[in-house]
mmCIF file of C-alpha atoms in Angstrom:
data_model
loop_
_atom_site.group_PDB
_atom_site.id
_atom_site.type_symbol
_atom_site.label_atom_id
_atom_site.label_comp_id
_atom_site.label_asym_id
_atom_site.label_seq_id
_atom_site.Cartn_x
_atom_site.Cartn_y
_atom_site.Cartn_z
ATOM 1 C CA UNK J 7 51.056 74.088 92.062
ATOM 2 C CA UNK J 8 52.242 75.475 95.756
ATOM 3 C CA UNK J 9 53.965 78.501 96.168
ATOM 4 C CA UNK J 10 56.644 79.693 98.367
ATOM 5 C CA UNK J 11 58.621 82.932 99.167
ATOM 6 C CA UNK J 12 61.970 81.009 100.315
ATOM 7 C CA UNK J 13 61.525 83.383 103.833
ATOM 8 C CA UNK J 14 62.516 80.358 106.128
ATOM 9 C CA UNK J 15 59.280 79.852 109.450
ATOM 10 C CA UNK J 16 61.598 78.046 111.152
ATOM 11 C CA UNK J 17 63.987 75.151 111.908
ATOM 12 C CA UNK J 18 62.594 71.532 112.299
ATOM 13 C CA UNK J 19 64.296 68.882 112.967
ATOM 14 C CA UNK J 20 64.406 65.020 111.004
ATOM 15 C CA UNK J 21 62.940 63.110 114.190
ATOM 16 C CA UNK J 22 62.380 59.873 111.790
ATOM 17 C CA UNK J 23 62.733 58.185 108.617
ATOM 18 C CA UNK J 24 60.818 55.113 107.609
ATOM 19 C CA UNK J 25 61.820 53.429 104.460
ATOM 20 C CA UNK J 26 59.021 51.147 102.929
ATOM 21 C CA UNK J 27 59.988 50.108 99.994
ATOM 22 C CA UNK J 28 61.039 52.753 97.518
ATOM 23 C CA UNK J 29 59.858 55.097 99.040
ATOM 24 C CA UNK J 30 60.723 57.191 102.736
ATOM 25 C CA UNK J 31 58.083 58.180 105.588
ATOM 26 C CA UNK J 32 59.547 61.636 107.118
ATOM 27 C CA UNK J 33 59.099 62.567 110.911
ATOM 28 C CA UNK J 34 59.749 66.253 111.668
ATOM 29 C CA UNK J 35 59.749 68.236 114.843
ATOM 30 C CA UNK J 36 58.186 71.394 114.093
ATOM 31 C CA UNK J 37 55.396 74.115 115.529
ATOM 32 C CA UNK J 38 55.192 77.398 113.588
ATOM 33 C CA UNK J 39 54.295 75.688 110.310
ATOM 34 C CA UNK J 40 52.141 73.744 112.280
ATOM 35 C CA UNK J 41 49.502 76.569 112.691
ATOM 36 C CA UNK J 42 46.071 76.276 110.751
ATOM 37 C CA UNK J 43 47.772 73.284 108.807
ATOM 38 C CA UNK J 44 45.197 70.382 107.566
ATOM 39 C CA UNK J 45 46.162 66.653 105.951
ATOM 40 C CA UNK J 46 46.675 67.580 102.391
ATOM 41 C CA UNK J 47 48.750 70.670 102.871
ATOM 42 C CA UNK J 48 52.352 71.413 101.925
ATOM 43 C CA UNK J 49 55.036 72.692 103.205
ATOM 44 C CA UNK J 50 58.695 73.425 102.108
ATOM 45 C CA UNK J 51 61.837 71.260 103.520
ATOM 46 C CA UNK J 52 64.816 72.218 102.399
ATOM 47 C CA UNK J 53 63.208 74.284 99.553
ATOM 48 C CA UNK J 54 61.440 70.572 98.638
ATOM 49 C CA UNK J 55 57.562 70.359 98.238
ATOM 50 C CA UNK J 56 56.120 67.794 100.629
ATOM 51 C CA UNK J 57 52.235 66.567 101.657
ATOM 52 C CA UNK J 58 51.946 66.404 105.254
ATOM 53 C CA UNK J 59 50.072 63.364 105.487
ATOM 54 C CA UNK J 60 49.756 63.369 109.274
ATOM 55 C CA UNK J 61 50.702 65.546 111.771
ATOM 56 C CA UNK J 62 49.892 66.362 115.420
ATOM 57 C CA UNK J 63 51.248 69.763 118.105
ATOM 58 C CA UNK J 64 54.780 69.204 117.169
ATOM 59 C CA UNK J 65 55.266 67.207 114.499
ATOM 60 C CA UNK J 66 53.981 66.044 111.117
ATOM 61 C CA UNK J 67 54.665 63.219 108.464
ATOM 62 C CA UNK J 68 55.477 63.603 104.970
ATOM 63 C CA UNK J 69 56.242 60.692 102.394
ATOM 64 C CA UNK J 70 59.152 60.967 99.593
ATOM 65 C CA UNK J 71 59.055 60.042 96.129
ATOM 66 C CA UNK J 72 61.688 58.175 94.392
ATOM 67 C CA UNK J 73 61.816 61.037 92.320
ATOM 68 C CA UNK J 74 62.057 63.262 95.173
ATOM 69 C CA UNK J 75 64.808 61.375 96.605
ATOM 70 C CA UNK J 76 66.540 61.329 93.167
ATOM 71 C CA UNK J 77 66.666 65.218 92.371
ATOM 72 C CA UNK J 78 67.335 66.442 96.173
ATOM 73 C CA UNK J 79 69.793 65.881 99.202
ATOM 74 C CA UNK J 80 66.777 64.969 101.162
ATOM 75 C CA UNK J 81 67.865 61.158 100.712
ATOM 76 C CA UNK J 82 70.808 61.579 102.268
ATOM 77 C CA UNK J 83 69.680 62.737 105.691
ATOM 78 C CA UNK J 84 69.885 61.141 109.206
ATOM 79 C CA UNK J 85 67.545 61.754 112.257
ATOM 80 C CA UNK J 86 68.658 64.802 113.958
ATOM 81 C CA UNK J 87 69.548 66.916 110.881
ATOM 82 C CA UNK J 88 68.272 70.081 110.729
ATOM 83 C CA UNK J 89 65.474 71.382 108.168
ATOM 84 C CA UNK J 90 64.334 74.801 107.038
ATOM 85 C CA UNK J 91 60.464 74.927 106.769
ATOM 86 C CA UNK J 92 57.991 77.006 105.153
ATOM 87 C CA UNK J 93 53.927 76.781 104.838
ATOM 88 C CA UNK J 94 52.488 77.038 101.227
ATOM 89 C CA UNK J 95 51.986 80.532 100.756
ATOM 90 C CA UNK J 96 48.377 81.864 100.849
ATOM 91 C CA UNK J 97 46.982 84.879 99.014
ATOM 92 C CA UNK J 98 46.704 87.307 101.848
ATOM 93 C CA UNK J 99 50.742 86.441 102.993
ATOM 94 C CA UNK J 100 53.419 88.786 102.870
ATOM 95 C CA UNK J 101 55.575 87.678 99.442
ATOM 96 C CA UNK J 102 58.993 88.707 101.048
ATOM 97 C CA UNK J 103 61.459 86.529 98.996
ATOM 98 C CA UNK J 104 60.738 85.299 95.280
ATOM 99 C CA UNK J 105 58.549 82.778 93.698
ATOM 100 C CA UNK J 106 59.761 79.605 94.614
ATOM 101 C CA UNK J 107 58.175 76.529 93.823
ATOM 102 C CA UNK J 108 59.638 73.478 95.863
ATOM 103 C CA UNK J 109 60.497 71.901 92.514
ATOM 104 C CA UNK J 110 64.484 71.364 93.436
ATOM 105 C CA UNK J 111 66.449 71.397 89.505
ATOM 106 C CA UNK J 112 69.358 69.734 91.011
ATOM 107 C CA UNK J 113 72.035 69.779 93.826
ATOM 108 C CA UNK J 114 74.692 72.391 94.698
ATOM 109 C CA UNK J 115 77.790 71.194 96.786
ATOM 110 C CA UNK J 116 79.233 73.731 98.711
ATOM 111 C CA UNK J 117 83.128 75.024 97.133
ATOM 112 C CA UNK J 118 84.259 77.379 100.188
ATOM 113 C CA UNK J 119 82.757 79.595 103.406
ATOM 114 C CA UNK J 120 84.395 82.092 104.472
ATOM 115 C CA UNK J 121 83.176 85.230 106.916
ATOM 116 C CA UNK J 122 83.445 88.607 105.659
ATOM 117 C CA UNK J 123 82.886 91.239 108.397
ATOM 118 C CA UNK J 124 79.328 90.809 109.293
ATOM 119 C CA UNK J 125 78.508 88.067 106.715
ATOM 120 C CA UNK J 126 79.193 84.715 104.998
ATOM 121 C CA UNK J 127 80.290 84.343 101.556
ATOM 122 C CA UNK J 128 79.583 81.011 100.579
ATOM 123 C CA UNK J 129 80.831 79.480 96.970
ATOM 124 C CA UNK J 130 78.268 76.659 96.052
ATOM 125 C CA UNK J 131 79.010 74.661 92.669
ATOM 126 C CA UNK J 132 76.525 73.292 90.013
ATOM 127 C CA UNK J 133 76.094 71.818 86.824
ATOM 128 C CA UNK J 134 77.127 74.080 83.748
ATOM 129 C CA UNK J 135 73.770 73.744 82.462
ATOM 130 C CA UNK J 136 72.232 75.137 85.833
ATOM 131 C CA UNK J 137 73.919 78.375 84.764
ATOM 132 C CA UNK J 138 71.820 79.423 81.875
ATOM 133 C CA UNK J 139 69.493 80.429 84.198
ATOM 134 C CA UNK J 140 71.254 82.510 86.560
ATOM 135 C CA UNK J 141 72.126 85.756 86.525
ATOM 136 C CA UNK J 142 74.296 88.452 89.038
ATOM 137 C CA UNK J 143 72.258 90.017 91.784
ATOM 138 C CA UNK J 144 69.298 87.352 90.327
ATOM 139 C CA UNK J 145 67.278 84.977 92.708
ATOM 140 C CA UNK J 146 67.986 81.457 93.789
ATOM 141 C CA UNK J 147 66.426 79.470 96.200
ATOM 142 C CA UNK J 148 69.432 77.488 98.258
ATOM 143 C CA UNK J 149 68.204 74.528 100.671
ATOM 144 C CA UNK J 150 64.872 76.512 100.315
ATOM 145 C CA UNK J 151 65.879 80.227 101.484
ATOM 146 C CA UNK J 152 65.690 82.968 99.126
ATOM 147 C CA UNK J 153 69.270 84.476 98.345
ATOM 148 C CA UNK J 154 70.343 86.646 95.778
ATOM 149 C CA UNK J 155 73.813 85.758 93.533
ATOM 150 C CA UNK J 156 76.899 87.908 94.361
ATOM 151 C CA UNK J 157 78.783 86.571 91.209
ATOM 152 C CA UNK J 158 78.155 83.955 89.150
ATOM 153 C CA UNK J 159 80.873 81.591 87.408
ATOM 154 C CA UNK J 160 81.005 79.091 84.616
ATOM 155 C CA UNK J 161 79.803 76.124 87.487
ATOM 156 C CA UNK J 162 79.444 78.075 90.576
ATOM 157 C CA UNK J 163 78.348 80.698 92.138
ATOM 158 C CA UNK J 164 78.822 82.952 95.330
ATOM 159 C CA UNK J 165 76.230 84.166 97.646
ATOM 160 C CA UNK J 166 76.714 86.437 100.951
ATOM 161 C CA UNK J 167 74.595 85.461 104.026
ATOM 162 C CA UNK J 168 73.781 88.274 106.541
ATOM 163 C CA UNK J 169 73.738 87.006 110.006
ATOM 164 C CA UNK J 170 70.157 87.210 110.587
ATOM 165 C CA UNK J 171 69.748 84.364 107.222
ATOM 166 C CA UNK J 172 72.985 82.391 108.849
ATOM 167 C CA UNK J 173 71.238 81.702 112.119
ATOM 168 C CA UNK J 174 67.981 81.751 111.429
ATOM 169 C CA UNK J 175 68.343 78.679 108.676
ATOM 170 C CA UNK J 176 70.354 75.301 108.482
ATOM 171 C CA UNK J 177 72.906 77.084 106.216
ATOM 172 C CA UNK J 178 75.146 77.646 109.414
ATOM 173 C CA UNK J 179 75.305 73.964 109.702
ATOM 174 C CA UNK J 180 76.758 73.651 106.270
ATOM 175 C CA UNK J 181 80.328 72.910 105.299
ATOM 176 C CA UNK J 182 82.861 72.178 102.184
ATOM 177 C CA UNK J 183 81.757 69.404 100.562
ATOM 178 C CA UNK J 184 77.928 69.389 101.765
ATOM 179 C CA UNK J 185 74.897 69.224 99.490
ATOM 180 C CA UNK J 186 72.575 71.573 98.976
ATOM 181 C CA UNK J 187 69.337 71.750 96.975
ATOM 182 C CA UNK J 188 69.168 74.965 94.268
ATOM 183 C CA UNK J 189 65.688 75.993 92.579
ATOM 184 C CA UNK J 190 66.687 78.491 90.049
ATOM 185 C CA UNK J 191 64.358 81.230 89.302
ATOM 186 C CA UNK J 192 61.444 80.893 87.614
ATOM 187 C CA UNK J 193 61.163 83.706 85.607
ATOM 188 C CA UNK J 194 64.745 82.860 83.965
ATOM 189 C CA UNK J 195 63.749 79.278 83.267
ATOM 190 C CA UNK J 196 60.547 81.017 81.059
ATOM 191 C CA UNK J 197 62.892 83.623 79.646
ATOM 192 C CA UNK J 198 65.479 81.113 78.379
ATOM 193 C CA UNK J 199 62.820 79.186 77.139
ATOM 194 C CA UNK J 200 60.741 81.709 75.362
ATOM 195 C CA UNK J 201 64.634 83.081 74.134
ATOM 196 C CA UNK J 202 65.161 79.255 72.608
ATOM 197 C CA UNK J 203 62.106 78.861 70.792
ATOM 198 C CA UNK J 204 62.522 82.205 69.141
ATOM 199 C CA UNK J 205 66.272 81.404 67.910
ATOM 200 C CA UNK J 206 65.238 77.610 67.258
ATOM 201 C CA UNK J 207 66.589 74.699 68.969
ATOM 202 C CA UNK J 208 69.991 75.149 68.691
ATOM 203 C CA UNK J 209 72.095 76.906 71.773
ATOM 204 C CA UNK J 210 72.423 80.565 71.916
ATOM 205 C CA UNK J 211 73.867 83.078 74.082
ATOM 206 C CA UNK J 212 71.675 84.864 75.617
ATOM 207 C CA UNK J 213 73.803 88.008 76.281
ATOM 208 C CA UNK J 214 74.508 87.905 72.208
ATOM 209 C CA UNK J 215 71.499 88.565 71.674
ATOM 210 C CA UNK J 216 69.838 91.424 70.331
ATOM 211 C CA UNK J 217 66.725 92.260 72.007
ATOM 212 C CA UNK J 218 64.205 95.089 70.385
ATOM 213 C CA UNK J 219 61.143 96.478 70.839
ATOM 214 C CA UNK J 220 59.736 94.204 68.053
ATOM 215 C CA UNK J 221 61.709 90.646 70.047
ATOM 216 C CA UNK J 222 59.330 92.162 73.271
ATOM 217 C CA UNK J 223 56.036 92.644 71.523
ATOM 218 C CA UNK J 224 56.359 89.053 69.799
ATOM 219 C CA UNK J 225 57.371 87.513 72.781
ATOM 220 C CA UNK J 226 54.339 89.311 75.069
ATOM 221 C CA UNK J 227 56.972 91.413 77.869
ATOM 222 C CA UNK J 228 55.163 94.790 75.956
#
């Protein structure tokens, strides 16, 4: 499994799409992530794990999945959008975000923007069942950049976007009623799961929940 940090390289752009069948053959205009790449290698677009199966000095190809196309907005986009990239992280790289894993769990659509001084509060709603594994002032991985939650609601929640994060990714492109890809955290997707198995099958609260030193040893936190 690739890694990534969600700390967007830089901005490509969708120079082609080439659907063969079920599938679609992505052209993207890009450099940074271009640097010491290799055929086999992946890189993040839109916070989606893709092979570059071809590439040359300012551009490479990826191929989509059906699947791929199913669980993200990448389906949906025309040459000339704007992507936010990201290399596979390597083990001597600077981990400045969180774990993400280019796995999207499902699309976001955006509720409301609105600036606040010197940033961007942006409302972006998901499925209820998306919020079991969020938390306030936790990490999410939105269209691939690394953001932490504000507040969190029954099916939404808000995030605030410094400037430098605005500009510097395809999120100042974005506007009410766009689609965005979320990758919740990891660690709360092995908490709730670990949390489930230990109170059976059936749903639980997880703020109910009483939580001892015995509940930490069992589980393998202590």
């Amino acid at each position: 499994m690739c890694l990534f940090t969600g700390i967007v390289q830089e901005i490509g752009v969708l120079r082609e799409v080439v659907r063969t069948g079920g599938t679609y053959l992505f052209s993207i205009t890009a450099r940074r992530v271009l640097q010491d790449i290799k055929k086999g290698d992946s890189i993040a677009v839109n916070g989606v794990c893709l092979t570059v199966i071809d590439f040359n000095g300012n551009s490479f190809n990826a191929e989509l999945m059906p699947e791929t196309l199913k669980a993200s907005n990448l389906g949906d986009l025309k040459p000339g959008a704007l992507l936010n990239l990201e290399q596979a992280v390597r083990a001597k790289d600077f981990l400045g975000g969180h774990i993400v894993t280019g796995h999207v769990d499902g699309i976001g659509v955006v509720k409301s923007i609105r600036k606040n001084r010197n940033a961007y509060l942006v409302e972006i709603g998901i499925k209820k069942d998306l919020t079991r594994y969020l938390v306030e002032k936790g990490s999410i991985a939105v269209n691939g950049v690394s953001l932490t939650i504000m507040e969190l609601y029954s099916d939404s929640f808000l995030i605030s976007l410094t400037r430098e994060t605005w500009n510097s990714t395809n999120l100042h492109c974005v506007k009410t009623g766009d689609s965005l890809n979320i990758e919740t955290d990891l660690l709360g997707k092995y908490v709730y799961k670990i949390l489930k198995n230990y109170f059976g099958n059936k749903e639980f609260v997880p703020h109910h929940t009483t939580i001892n030193r015995e509940f930490l040893i069992e589980n393998g936190f202590i």
